[in-house]
mmCIF file of C-alpha atoms in Angstrom:
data_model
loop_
_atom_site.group_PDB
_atom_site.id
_atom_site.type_symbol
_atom_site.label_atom_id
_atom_site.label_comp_id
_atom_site.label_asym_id
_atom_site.label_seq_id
_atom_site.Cartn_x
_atom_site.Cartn_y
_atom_site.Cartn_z
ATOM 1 C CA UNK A 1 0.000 0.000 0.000
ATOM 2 C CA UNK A 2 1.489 3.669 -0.871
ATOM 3 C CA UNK A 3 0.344 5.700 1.379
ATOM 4 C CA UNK A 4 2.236 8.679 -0.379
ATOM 5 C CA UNK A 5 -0.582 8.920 -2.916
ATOM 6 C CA UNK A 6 -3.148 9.726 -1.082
ATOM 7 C CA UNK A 7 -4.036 13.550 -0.376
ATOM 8 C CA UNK A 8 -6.386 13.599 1.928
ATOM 9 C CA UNK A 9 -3.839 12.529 4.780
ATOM 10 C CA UNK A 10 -1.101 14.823 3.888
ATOM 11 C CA UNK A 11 -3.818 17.651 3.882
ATOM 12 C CA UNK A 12 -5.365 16.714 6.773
ATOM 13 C CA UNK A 13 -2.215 16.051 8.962
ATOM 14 C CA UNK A 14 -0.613 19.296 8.204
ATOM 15 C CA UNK A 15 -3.837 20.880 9.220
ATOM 16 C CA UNK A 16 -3.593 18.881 12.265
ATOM 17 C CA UNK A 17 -0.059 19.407 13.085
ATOM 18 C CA UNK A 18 -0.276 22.443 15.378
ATOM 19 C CA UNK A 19 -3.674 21.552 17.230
ATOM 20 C CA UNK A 20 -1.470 18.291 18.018
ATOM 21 C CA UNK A 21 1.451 20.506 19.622
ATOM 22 C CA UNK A 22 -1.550 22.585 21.181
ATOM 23 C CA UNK A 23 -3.228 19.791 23.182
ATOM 24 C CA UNK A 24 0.228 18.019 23.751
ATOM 25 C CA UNK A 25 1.496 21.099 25.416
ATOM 26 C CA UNK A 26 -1.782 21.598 27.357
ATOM 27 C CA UNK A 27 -1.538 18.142 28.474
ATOM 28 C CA UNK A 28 2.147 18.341 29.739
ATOM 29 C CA UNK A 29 1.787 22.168 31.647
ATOM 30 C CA UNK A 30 -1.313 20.828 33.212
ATOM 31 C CA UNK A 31 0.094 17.558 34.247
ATOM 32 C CA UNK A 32 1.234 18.548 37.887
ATOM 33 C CA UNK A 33 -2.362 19.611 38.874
ATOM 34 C CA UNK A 34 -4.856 18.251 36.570
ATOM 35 C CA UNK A 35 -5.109 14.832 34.765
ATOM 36 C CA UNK A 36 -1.904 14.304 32.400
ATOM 37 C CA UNK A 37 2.083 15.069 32.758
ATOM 38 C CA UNK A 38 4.952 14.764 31.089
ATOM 39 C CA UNK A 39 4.836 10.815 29.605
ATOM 40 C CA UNK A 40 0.956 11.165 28.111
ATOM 41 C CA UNK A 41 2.226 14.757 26.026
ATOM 42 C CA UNK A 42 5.676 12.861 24.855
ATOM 43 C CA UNK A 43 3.901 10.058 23.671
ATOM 44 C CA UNK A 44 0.740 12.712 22.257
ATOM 45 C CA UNK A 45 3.903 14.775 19.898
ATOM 46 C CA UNK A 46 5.977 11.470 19.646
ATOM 47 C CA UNK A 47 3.329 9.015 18.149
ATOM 48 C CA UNK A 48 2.011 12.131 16.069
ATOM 49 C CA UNK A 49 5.851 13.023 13.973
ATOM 50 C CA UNK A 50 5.957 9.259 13.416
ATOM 51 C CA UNK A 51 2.645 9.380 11.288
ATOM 52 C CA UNK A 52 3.565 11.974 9.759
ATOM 53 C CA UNK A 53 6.648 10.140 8.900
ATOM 54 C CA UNK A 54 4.747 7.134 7.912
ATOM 55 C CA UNK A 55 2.622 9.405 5.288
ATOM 56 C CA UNK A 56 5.398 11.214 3.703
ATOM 57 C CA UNK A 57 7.608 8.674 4.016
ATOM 58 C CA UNK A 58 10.955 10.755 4.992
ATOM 59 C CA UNK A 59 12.290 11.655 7.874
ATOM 60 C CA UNK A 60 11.614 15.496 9.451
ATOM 61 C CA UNK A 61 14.892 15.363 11.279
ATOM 62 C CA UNK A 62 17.741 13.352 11.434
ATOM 63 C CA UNK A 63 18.275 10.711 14.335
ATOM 64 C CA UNK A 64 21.263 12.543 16.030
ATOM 65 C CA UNK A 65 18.344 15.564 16.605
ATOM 66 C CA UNK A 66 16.354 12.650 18.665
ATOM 67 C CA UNK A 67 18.701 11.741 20.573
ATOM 68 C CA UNK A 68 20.135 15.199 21.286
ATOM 69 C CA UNK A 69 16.078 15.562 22.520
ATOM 70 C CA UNK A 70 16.560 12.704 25.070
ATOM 71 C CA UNK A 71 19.951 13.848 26.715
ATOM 72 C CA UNK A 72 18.181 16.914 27.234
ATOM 73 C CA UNK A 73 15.890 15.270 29.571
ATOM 74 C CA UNK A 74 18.993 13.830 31.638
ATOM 75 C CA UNK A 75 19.986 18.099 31.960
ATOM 76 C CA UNK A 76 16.719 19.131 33.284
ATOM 77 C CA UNK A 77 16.550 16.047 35.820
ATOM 78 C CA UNK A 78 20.313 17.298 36.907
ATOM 79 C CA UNK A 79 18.808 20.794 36.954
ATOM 80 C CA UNK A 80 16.172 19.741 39.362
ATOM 81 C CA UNK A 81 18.620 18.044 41.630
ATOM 82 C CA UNK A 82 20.700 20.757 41.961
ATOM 83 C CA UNK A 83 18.269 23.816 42.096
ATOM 84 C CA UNK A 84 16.708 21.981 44.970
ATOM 85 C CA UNK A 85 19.483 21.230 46.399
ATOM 86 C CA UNK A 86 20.604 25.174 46.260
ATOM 87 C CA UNK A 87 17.373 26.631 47.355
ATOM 88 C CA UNK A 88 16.093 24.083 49.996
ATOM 89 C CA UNK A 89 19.537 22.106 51.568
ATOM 90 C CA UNK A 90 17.840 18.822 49.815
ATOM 91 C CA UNK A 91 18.243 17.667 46.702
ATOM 92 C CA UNK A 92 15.414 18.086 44.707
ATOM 93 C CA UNK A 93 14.234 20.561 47.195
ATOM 94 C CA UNK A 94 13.173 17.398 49.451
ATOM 95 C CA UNK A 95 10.178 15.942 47.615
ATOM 96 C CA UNK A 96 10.724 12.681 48.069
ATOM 97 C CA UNK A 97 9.690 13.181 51.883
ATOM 98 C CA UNK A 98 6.129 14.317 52.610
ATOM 99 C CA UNK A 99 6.300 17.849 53.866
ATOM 100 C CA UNK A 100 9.851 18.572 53.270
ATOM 101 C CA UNK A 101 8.961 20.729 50.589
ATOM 102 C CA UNK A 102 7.104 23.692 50.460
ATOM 103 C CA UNK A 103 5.020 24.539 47.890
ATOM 104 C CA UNK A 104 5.655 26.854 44.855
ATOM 105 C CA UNK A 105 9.504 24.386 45.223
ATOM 106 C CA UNK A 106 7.400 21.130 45.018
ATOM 107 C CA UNK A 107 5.041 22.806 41.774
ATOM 108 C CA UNK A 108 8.234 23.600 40.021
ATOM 109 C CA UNK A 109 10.182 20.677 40.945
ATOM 110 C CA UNK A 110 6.966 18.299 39.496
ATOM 111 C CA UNK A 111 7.582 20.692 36.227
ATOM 112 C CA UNK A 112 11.465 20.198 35.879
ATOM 113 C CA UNK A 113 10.512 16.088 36.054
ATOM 114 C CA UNK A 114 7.536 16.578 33.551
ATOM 115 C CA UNK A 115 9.840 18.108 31.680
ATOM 116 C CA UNK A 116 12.402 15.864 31.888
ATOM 117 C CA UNK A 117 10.218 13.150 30.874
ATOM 118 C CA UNK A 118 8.113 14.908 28.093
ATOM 119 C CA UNK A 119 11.877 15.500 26.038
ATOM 120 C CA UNK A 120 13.074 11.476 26.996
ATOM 121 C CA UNK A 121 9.394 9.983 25.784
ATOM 122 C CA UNK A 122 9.030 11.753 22.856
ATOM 123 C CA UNK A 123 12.534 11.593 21.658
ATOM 124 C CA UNK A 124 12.737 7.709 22.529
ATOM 125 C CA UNK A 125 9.514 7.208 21.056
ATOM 126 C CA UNK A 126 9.983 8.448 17.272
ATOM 127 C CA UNK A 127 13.736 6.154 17.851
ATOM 128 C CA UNK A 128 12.104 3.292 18.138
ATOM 129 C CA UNK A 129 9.108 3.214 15.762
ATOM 130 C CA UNK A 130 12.287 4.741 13.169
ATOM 131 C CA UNK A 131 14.158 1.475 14.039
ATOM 132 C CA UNK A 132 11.039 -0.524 12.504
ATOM 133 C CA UNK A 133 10.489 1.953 9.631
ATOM 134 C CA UNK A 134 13.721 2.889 8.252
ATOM 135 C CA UNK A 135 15.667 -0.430 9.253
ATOM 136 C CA UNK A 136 17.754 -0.710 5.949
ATOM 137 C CA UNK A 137 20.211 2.608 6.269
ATOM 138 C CA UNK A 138 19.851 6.142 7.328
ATOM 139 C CA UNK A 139 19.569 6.946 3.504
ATOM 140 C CA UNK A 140 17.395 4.531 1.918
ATOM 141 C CA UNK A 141 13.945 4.779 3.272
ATOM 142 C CA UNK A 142 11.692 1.484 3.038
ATOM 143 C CA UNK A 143 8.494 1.734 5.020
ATOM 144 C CA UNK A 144 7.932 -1.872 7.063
ATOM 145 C CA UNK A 145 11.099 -3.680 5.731
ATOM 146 C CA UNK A 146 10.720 -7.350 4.217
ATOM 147 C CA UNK A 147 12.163 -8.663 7.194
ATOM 148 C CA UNK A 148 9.652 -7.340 8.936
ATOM 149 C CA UNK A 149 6.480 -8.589 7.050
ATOM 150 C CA UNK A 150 8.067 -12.007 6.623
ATOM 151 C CA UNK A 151 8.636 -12.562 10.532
ATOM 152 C CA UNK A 152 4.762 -11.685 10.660
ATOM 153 C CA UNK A 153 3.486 -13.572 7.831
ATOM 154 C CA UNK A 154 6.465 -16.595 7.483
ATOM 155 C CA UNK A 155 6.761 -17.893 4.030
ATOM 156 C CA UNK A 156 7.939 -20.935 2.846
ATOM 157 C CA UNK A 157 11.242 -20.896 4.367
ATOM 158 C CA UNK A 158 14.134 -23.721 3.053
ATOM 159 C CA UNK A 159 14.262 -25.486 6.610
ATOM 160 C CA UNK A 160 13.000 -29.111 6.472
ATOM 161 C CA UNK A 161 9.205 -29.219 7.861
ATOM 162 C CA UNK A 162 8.440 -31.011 10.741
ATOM 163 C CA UNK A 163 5.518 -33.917 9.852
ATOM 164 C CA UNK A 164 1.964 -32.574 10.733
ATOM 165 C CA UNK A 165 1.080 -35.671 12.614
ATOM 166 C CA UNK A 166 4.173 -35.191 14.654
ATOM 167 C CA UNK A 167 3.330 -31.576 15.423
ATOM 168 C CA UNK A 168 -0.079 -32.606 16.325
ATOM 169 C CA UNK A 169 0.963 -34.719 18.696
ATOM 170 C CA UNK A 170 3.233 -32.494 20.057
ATOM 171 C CA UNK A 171 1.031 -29.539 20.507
ATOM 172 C CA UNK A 172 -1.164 -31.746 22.463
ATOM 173 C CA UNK A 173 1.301 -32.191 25.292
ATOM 174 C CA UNK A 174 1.988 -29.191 25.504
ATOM 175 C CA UNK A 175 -1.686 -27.983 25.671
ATOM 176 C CA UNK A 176 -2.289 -30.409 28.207
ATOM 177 C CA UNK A 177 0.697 -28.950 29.826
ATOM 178 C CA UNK A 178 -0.195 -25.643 29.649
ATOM 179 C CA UNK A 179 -4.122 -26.155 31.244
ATOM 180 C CA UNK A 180 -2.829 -28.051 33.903
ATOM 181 C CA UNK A 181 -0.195 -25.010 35.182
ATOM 182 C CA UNK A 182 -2.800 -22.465 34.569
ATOM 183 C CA UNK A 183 -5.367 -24.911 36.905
ATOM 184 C CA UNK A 184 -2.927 -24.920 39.301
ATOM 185 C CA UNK A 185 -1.790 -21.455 38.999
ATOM 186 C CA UNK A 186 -5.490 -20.219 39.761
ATOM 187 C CA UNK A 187 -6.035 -22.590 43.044
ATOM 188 C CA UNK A 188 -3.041 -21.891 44.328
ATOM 189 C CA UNK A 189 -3.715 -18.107 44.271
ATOM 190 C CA UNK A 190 -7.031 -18.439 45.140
ATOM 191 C CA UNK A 191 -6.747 -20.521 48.186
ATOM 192 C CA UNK A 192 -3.379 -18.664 49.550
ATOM 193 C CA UNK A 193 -3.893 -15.160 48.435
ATOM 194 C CA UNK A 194 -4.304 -13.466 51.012
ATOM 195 C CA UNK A 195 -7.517 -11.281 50.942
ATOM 196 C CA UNK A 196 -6.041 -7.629 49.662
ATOM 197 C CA UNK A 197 -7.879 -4.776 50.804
ATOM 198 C CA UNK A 198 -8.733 -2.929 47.722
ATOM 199 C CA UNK A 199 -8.783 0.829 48.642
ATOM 200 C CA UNK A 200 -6.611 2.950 51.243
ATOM 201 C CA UNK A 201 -7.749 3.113 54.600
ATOM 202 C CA UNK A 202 -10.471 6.104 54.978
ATOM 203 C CA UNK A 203 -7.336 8.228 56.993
ATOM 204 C CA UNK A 204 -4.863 7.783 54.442
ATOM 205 C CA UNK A 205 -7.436 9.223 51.887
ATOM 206 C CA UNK A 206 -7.982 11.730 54.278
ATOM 207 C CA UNK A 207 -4.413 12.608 54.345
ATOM 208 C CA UNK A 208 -3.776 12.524 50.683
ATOM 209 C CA UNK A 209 -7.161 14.916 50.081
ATOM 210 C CA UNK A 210 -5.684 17.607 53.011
ATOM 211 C CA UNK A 211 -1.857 17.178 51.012
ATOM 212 C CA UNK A 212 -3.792 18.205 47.824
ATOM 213 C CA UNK A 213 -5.473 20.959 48.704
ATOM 214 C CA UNK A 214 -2.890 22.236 50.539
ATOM 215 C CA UNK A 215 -0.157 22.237 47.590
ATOM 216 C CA UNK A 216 -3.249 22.972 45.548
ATOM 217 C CA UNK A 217 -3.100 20.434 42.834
ATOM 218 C CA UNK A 218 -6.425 18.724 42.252
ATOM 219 C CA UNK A 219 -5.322 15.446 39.954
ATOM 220 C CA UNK A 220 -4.682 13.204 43.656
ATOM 221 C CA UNK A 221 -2.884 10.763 41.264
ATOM 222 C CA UNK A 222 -0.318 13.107 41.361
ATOM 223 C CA UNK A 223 0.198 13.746 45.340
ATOM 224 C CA UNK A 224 0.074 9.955 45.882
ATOM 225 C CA UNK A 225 3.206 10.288 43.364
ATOM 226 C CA UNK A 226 4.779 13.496 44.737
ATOM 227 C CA UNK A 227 7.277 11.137 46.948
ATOM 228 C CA UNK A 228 8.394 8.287 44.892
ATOM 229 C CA UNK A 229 7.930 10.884 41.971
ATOM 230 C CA UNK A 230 11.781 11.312 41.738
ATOM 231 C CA UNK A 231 12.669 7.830 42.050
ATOM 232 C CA UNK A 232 10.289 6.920 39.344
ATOM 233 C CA UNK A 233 11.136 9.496 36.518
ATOM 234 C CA UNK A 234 14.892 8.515 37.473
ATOM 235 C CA UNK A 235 13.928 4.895 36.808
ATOM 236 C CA UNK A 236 12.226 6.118 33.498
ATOM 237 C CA UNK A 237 14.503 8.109 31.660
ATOM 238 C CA UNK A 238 17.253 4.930 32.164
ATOM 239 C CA UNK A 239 14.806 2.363 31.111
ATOM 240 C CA UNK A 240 14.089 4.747 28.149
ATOM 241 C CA UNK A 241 17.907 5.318 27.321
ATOM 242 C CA UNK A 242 19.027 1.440 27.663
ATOM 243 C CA UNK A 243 16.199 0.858 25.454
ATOM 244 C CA UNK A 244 17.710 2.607 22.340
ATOM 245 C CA UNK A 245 20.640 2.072 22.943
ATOM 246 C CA UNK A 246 19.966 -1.644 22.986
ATOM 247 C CA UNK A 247 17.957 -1.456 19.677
ATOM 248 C CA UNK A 248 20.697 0.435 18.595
ATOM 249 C CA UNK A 249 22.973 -2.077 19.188
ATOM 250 C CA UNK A 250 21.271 -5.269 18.540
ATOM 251 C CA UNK A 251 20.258 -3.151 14.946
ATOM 252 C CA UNK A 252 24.543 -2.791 14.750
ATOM 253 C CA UNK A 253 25.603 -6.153 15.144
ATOM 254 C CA UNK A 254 26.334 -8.107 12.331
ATOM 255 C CA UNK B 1 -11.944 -11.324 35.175
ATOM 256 C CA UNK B 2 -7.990 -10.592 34.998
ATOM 257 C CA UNK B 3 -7.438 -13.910 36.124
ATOM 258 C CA UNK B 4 -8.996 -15.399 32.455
ATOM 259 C CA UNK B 5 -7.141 -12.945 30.638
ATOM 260 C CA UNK B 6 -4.232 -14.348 32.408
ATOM 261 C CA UNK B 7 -5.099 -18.233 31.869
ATOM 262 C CA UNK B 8 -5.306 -17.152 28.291
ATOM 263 C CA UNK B 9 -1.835 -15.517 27.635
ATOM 264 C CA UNK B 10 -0.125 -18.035 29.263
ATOM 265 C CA UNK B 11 -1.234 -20.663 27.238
ATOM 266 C CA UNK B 12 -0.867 -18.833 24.539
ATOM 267 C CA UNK B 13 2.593 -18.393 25.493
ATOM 268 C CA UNK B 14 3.567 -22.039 25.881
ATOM 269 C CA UNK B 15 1.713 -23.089 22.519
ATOM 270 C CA UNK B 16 2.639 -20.466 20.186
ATOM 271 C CA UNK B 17 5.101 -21.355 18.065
ATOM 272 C CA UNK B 18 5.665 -18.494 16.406
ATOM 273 C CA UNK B 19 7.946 -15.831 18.363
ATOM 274 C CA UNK B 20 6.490 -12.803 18.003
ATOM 275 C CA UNK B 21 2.634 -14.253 18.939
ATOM 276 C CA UNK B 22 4.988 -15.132 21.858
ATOM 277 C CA UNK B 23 5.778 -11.446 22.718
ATOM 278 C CA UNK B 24 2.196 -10.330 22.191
ATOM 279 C CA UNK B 25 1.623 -12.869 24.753
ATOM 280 C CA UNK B 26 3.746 -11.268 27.161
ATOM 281 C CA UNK B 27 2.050 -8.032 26.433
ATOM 282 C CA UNK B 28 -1.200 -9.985 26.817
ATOM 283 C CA UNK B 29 0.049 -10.873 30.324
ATOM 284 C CA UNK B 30 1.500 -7.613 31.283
ATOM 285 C CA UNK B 31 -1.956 -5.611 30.511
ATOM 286 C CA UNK B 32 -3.801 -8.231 33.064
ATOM 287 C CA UNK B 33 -1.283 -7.129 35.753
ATOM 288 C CA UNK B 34 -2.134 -3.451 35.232
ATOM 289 C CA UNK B 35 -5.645 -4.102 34.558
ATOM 290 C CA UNK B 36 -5.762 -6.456 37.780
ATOM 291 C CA UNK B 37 -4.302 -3.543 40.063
ATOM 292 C CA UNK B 38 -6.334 -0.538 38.344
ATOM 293 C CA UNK B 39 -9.442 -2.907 39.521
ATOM 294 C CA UNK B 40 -8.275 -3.431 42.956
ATOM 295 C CA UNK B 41 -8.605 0.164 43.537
ATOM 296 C CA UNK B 42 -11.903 0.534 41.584
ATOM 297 C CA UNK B 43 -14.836 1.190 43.765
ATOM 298 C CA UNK B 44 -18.274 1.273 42.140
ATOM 299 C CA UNK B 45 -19.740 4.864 41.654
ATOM 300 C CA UNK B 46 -16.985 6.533 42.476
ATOM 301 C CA UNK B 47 -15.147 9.324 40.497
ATOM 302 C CA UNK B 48 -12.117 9.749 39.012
ATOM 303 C CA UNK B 49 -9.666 10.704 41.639
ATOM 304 C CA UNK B 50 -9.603 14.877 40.832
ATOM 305 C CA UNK B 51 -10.533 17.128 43.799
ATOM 306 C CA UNK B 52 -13.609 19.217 43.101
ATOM 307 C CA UNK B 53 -15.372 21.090 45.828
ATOM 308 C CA UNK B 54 -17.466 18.372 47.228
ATOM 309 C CA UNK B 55 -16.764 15.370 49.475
ATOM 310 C CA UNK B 56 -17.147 13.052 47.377
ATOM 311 C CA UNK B 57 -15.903 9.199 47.089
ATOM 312 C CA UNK B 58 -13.473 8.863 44.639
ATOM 313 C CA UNK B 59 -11.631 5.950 43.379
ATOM 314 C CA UNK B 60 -8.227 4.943 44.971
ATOM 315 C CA UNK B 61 -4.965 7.009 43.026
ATOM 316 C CA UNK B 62 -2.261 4.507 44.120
ATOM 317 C CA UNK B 63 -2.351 1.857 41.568
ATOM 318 C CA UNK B 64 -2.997 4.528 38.961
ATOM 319 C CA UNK B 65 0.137 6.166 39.801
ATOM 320 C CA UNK B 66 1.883 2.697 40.441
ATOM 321 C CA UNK B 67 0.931 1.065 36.841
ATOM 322 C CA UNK B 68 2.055 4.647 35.141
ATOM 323 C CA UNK B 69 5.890 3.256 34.969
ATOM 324 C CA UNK B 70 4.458 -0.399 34.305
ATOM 325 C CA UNK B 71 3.270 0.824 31.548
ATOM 326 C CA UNK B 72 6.735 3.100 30.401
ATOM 327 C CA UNK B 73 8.701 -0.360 30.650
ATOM 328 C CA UNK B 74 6.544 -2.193 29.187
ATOM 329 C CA UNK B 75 6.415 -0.035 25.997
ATOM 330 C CA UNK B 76 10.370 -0.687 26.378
ATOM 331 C CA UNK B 77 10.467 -3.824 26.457
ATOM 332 C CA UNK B 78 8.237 -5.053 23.604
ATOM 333 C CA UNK B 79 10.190 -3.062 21.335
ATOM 334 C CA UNK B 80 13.347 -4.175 22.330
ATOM 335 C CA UNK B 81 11.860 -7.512 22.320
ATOM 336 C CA UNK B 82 10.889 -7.705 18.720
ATOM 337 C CA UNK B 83 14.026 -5.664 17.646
ATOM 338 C CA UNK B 84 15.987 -8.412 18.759
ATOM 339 C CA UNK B 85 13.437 -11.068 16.795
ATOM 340 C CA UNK B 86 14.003 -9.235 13.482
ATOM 341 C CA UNK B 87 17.848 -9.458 13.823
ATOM 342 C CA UNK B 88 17.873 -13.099 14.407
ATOM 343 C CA UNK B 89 15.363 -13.440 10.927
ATOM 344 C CA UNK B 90 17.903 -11.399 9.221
ATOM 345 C CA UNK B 91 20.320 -14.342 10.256
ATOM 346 C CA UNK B 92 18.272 -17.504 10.183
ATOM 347 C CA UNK B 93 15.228 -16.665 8.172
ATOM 348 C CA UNK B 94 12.988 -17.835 10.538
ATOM 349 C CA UNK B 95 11.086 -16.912 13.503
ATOM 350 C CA UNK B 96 9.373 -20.624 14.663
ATOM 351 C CA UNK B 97 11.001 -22.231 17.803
ATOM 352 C CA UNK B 98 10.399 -25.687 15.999
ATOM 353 C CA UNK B 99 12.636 -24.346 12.939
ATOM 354 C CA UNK B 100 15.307 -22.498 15.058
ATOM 355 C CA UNK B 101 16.102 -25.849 16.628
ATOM 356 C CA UNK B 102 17.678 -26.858 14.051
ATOM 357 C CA UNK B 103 20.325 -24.495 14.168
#
């Protein structure tokens, strides 16, 4: 299918292109007090630049630009860590600790992580749908390479064929396998799981409503996260960065 | 109701010969995990958990904010999974376990 013919989507996404940047940027300033943040907007911009790569089949920028995009994120966590550290004695201006913060620090320090996560998401994102796309060179551009569509649809490859009756067989045992681990699997959890308790206890939802209000940010997803917040965007942009680098590297090695 | 989903993508991972139905098994199996704790801290009637000017019950934020980074990896590590399955086509031409054994 060439999708390069058709009009309609090249009109249409152009048109589109700066309400996309619109919402993704209200999504990401919005994220420390209402519903969003930083990973929801990277993935809003990310996923929308690789249609638009998929439809004019080229790339907008080159993939040094990308991954310029993601280091960037690494600065503004290190900016966080040490403007918190310089205005409040703790690094990131004590977040991680209930309390230890005060407010207009913690607001900012919520934006520096958005932030931080908004460049790594987007950036890693358009990396690793490019890896799929372009995965011949950097110059020659071939939308879903053969490799790919054979390893989803598997021709007639030159490897002897095991006999059906054979395979039969063995699929069988292994689907009589299979039910009896999953029977197993479900009566062992549901005799020694132990009853979980499915919401907080009425205080602790007291005490994450009073922390809301009083750092005035309404989404409560986001005060339950204020602690382990720094932790977790850490965690993040690594995963993110190994990621690539890994694709990057398994794409390398010949 | 996450349990079946479960039952389901494990067998699916132990019959499927081909690899990459393998990782959308994994994927399979990774949604019921999120989808198991999102439902833990579902309580019926409730709304979203967004503070608006009356008491209301809302539904519990911690798994939400939990299953955001399950979610991150998990992105991760499907691509990186199937990245590595197209390299070893490029070298074998195949992607069934019952034709890579014979490598």
């Amino acid at each position: 299918m060439n999708l390069k013919e058709s009009q309609i989507l090249e009109t249409a996404l152009t048109k589109l292109f700066p309400f996309a940047l619109l919402f993704s940027g209200y999504v990401f300033s919005y994220g420390g007090a209402f519903p969003g943040g930083g990973f929801q907007a990277g993935v809003i911009i990310g996923t929308f630049i690789v249609i638009l790569e998929l439809v004019f089949e080229r790339k907008i920028y080159s993939n040094p630009v990308f991954e310029r995009i993601e280091l960037t994120g690494i600065l503004f966590l290190g900016i966080a860590l040490i403007a918190g550290f310089m205005i409040s004695g703790y690094p990131f201006g004590g977040l991680y600790s209930y309390g230890g913060s005060s407010y207009p620090l913690a607001n900012a320090m919520i934006w520096f992580l958005n932030m931080a996560i908004f460049l790594e998401v987007s950036g890693s994102m358009v990396l690793i749908f490019r890896n799929f796309l372009f995965w011949e060179s950097d110059d020659t551009v071939r939308i879903a390479s053969p490799h790919l569509q054979q390893a989803v649809m598997p021709q007639e490859s030159t490897v002897l064929r095991i006999p059906q009756t054979k395979r039969k067989k063995e699929f069988l045992c292994v689907a009589v396998i299979a039910a009896l681990l999953i029977a197993v699997s479900v009566i062992v959890i549901l005799l020694f799981m132990p009853a979980y308790t499915p919401t907080v206890h009425h205080g602790e939802m007291d005490v994450i409503r009073m922390t809301a209000s009083e750092y005035s940010i309404r989404n409560m997803v986001s005060v339950v996260y204020l602690g382990p917040r720094v932790i977790d965007t850490f965690l993040e942009v690594m995963v993110v960065i190994l990621t690539v680098l890994g694709i990057k590297v398994v794409r390398g090695s010949r | 109701m996450s349990l079946i989903i479960l039952a389901i993508g494990i067998f699916g991972l132990i019959t499927a010969d081909n690899l990459i139905k393998k990782i959308m098994c994994l994927s399979v199996i990774e949604n019921t995990i999120i989808l198991n704790f999102i439902s833990s801290g579902y309580i019926t009637g409730a709304a979203a958990p967004i503070l608006t000017a009356k008491d209301i019950a809302t539904v519990d934020p911690v798994p939400q904010a939990l299953m955001l980074t399950a979610i991150v990896i998990g992105v991760c590590f499907n691509s990186l999974a199937i990245a590595c399955i197209v390299k070893l086509h490029e070298k074998t031409s195949t992607v069934l376990v019952s034709e890579l054994h014979e490598f």
